[in-house]
Structures are given as C-alpha cells and as structure tokens.
mmCIF file of N, CA and C in Angstrom:
data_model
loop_
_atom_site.group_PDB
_atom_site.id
_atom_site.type_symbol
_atom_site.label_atom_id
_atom_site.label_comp_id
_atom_site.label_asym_id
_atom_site.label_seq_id
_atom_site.Cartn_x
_atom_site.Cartn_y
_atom_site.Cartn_z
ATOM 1 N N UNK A 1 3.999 -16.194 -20.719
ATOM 2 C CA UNK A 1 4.075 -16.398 -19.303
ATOM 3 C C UNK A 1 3.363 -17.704 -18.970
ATOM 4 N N UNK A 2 4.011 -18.428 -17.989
ATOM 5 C CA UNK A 2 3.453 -19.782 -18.053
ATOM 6 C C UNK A 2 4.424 -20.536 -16.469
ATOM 7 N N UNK A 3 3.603 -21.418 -16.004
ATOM 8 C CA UNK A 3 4.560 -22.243 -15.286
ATOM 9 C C UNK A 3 5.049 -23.127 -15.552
ATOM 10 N N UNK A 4 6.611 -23.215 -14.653
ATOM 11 C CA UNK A 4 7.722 -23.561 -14.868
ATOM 12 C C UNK A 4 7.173 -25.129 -14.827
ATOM 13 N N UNK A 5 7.799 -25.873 -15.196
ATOM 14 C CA UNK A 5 7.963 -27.529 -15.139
ATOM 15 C C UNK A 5 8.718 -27.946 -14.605
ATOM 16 N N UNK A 6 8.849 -28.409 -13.268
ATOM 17 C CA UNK A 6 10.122 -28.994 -12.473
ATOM 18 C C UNK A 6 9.240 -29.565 -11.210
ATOM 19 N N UNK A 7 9.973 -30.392 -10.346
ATOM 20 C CA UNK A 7 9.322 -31.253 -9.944
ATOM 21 C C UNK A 7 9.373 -30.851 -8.243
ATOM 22 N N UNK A 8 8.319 -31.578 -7.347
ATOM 23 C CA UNK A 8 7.909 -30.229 -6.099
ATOM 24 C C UNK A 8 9.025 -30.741 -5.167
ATOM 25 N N UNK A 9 9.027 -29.488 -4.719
ATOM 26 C CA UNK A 9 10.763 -29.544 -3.476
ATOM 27 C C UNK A 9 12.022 -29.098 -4.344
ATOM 28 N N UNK A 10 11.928 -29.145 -5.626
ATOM 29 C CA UNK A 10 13.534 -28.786 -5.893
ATOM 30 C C UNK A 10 13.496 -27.135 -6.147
ATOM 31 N N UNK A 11 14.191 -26.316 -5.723
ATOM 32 C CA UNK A 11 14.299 -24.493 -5.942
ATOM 33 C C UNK A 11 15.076 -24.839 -7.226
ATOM 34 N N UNK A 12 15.051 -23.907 -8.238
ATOM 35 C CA UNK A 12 15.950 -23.630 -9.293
ATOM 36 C C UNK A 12 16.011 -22.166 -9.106
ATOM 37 N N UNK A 13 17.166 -21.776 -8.717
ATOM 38 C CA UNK A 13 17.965 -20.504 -8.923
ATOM 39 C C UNK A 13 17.913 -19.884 -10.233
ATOM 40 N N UNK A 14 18.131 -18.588 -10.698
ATOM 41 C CA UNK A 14 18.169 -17.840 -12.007
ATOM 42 C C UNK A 14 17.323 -18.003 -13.161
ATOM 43 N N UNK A 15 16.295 -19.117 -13.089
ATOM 44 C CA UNK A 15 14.969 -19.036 -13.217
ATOM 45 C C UNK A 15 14.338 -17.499 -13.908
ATOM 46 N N UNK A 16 14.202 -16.871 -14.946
ATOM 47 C CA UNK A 16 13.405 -15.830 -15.039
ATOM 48 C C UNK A 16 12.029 -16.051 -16.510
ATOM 49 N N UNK A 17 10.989 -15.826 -16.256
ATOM 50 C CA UNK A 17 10.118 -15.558 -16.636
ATOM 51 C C UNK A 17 10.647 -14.601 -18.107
ATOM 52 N N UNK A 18 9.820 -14.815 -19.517
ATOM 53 C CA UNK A 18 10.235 -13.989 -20.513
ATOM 54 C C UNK A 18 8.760 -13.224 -20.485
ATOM 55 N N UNK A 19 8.879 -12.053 -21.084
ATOM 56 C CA UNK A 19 7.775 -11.198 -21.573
ATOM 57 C C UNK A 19 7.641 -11.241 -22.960
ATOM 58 N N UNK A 20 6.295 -11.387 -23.110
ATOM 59 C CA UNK A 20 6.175 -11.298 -24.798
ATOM 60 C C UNK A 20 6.247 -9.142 -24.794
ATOM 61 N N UNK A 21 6.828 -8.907 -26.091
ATOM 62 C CA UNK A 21 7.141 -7.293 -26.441
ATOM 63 C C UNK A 21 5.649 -6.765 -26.460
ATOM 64 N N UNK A 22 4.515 -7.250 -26.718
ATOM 65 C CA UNK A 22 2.866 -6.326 -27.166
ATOM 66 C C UNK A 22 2.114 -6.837 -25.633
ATOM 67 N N UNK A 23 2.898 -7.749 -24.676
ATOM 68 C CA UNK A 23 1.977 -7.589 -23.230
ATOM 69 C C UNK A 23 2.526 -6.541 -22.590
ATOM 70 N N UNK A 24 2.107 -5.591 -22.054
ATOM 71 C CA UNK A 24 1.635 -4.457 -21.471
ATOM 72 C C UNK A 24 0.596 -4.384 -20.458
ATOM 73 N N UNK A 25 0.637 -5.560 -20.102
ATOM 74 C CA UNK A 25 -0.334 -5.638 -18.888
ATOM 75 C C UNK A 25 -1.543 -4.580 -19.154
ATOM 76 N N UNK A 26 -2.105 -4.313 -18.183
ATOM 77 C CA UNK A 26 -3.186 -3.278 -17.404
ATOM 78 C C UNK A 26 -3.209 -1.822 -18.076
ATOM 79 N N UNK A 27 -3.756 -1.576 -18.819
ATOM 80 C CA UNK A 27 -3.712 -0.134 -19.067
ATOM 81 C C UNK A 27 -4.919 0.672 -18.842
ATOM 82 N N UNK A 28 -4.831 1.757 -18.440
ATOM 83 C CA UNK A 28 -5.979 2.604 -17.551
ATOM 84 C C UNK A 28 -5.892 3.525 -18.170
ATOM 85 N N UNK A 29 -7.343 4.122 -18.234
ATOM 86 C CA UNK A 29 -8.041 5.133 -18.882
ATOM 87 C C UNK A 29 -7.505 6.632 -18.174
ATOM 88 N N UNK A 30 -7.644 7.476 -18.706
ATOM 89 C CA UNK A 30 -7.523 8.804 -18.299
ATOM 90 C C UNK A 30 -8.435 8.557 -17.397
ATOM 91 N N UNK A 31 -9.883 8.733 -17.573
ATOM 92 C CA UNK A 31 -10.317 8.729 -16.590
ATOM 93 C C UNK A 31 -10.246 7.761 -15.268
ATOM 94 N N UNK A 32 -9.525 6.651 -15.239
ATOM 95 C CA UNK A 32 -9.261 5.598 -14.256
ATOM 96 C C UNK A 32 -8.218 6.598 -13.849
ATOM 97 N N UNK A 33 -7.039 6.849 -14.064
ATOM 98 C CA UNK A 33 -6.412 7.256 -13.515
ATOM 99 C C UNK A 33 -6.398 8.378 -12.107
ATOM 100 N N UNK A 34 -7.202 9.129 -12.810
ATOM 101 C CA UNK A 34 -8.094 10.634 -12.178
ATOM 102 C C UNK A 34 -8.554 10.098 -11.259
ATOM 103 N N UNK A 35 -9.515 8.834 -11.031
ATOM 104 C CA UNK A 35 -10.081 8.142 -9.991
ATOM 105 C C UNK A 35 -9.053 8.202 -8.833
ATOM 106 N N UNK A 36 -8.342 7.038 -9.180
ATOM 107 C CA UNK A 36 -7.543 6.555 -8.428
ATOM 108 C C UNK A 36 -6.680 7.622 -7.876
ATOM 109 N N UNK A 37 -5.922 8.396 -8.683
ATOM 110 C CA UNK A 37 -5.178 9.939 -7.717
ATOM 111 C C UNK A 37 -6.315 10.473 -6.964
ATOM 112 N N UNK A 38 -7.621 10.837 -6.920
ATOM 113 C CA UNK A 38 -8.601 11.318 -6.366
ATOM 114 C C UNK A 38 -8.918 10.291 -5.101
ATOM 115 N N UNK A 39 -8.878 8.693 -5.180
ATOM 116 C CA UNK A 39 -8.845 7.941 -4.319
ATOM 117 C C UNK A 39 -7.575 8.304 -2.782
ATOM 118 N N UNK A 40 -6.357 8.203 -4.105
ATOM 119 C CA UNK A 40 -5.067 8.184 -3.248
ATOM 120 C C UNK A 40 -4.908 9.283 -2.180
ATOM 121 N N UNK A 41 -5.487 10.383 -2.940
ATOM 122 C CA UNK A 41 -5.674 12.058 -2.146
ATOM 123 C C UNK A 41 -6.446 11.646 -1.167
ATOM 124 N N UNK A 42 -7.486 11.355 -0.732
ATOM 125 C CA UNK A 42 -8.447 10.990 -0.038
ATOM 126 C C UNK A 42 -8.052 10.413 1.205
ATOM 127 N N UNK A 43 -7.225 9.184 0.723
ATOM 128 C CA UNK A 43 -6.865 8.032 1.925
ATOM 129 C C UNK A 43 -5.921 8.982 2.076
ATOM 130 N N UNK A 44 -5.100 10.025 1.665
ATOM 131 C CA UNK A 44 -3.838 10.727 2.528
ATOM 132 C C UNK A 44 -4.152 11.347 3.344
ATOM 133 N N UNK A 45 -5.088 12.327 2.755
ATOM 134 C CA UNK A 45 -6.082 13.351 3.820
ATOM 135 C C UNK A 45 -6.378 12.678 5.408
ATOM 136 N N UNK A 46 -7.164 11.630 4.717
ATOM 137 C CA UNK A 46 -7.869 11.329 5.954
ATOM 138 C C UNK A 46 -6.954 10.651 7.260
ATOM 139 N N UNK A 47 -6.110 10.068 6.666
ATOM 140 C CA UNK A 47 -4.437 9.241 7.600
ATOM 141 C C UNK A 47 -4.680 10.533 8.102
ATOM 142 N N UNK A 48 -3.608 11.970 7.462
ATOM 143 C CA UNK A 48 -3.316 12.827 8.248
ATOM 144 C C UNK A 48 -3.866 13.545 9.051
ATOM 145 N N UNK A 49 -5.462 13.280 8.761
ATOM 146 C CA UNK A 49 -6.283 13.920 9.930
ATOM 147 C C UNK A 49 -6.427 12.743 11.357
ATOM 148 N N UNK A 50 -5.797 11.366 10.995
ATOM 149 C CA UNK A 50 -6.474 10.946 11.977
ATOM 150 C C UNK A 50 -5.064 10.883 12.791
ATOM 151 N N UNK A 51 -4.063 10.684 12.167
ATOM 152 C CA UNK A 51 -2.528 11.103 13.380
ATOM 153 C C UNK A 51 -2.342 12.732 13.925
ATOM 154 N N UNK A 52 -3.287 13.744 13.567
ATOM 155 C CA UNK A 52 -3.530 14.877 14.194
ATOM 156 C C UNK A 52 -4.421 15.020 14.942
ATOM 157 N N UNK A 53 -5.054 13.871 14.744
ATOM 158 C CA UNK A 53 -6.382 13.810 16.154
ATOM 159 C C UNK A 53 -5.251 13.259 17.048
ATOM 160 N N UNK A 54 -5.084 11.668 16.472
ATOM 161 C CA UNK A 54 -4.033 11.744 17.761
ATOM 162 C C UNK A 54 -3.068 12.441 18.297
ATOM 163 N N UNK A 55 -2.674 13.070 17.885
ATOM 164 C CA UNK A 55 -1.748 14.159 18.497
ATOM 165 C C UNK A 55 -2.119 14.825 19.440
ATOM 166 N N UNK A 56 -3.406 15.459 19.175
ATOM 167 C CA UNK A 56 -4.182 16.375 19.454
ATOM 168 C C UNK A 56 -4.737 15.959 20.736
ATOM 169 N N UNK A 57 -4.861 14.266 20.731
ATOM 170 C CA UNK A 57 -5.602 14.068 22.337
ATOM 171 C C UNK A 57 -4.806 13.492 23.203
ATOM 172 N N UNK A 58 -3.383 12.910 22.491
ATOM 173 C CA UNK A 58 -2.093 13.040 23.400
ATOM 174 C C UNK A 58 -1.770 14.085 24.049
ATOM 175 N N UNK A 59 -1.795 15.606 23.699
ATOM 176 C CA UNK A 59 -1.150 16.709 24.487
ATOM 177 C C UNK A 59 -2.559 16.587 24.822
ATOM 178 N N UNK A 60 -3.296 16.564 24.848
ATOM 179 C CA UNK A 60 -4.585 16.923 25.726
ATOM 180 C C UNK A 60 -4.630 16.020 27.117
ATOM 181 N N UNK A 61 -4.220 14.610 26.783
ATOM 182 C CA UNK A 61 -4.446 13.855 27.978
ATOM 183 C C UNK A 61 -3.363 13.543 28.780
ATOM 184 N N UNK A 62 -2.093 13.984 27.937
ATOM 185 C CA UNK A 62 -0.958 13.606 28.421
ATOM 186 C C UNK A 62 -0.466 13.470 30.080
ATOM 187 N N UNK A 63 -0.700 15.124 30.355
ATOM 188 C CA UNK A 63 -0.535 15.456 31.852
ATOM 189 C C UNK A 63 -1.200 14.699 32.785
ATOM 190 N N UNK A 64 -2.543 14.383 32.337
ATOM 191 C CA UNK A 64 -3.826 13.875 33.512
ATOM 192 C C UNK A 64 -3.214 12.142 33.715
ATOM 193 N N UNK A 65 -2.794 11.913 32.289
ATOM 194 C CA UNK A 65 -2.177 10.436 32.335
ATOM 195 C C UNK A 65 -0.780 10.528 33.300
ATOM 196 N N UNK A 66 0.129 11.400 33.598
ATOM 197 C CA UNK A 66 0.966 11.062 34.367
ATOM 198 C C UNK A 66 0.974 11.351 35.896
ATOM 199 N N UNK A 67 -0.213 11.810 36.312
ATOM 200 C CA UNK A 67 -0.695 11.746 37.376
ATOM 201 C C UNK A 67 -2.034 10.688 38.123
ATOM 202 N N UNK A 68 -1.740 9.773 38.038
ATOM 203 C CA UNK A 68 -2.855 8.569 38.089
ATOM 204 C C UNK A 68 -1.921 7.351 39.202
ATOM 205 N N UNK A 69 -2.659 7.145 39.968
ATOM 206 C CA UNK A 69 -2.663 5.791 40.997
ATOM 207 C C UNK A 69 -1.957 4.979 40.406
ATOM 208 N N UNK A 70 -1.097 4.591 40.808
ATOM 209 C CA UNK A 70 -0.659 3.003 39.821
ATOM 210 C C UNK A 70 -1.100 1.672 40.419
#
C-alpha cells in the first residue's frame, strides 16, 4: 500500500490499491472484542433511554404547549 504517483489536479479513474495476502490489518483480542460489544451495549442502552425520556416529556408537555399565547 503506497501512494499513487501522478501529478496534482489530474483524477485517474479505476485506480485500485493492491493488498499484500499476510496484511490483515487490525486484529483484536478476545478480550478487546468483549470490550468493545460491552462498549457498543452501553452507548445503545443509554440512546434508548434518552429518546424515552424524550418521549416521555413530549406527552407530558405536549398539551400545556398547545395552549400558550402566541
């Protein structure tokens, strides 16, 4: 993997990058993995608690909001 040689301003179309067969990029540990699903669980949880709050204080305020002075 390496950059291309061509000169600035010209696009070359169909252009692809080769992989050597033994790069394999990034490889993660069992235990990295476990992390990160334990991470991912986490940030889901917490999203879905916080669009059920909102929910929760939409029907709560909803009515009082459509009765207000304009």
């Amino acid at each position: 993997m390496g950059r291309v040689n061509r000169p600035a301003g010209r696009v070359t179309i169909g252009m692809e990058m080769t992989r050597d067969p033994q790069d394999e990029g990034i490889v993660l540990t069992e235990a990295q993995k476990r992390a990160r699903r334990s991470r991912s669980i986490a940030i889901a949880l917490s999203l879905a608690a916080l669009v059920i709050l909102f929910y929760v204080v939409t029907l709560v305020k909803g009515p009082i909001m459509l009765v207000r002075p304009l």
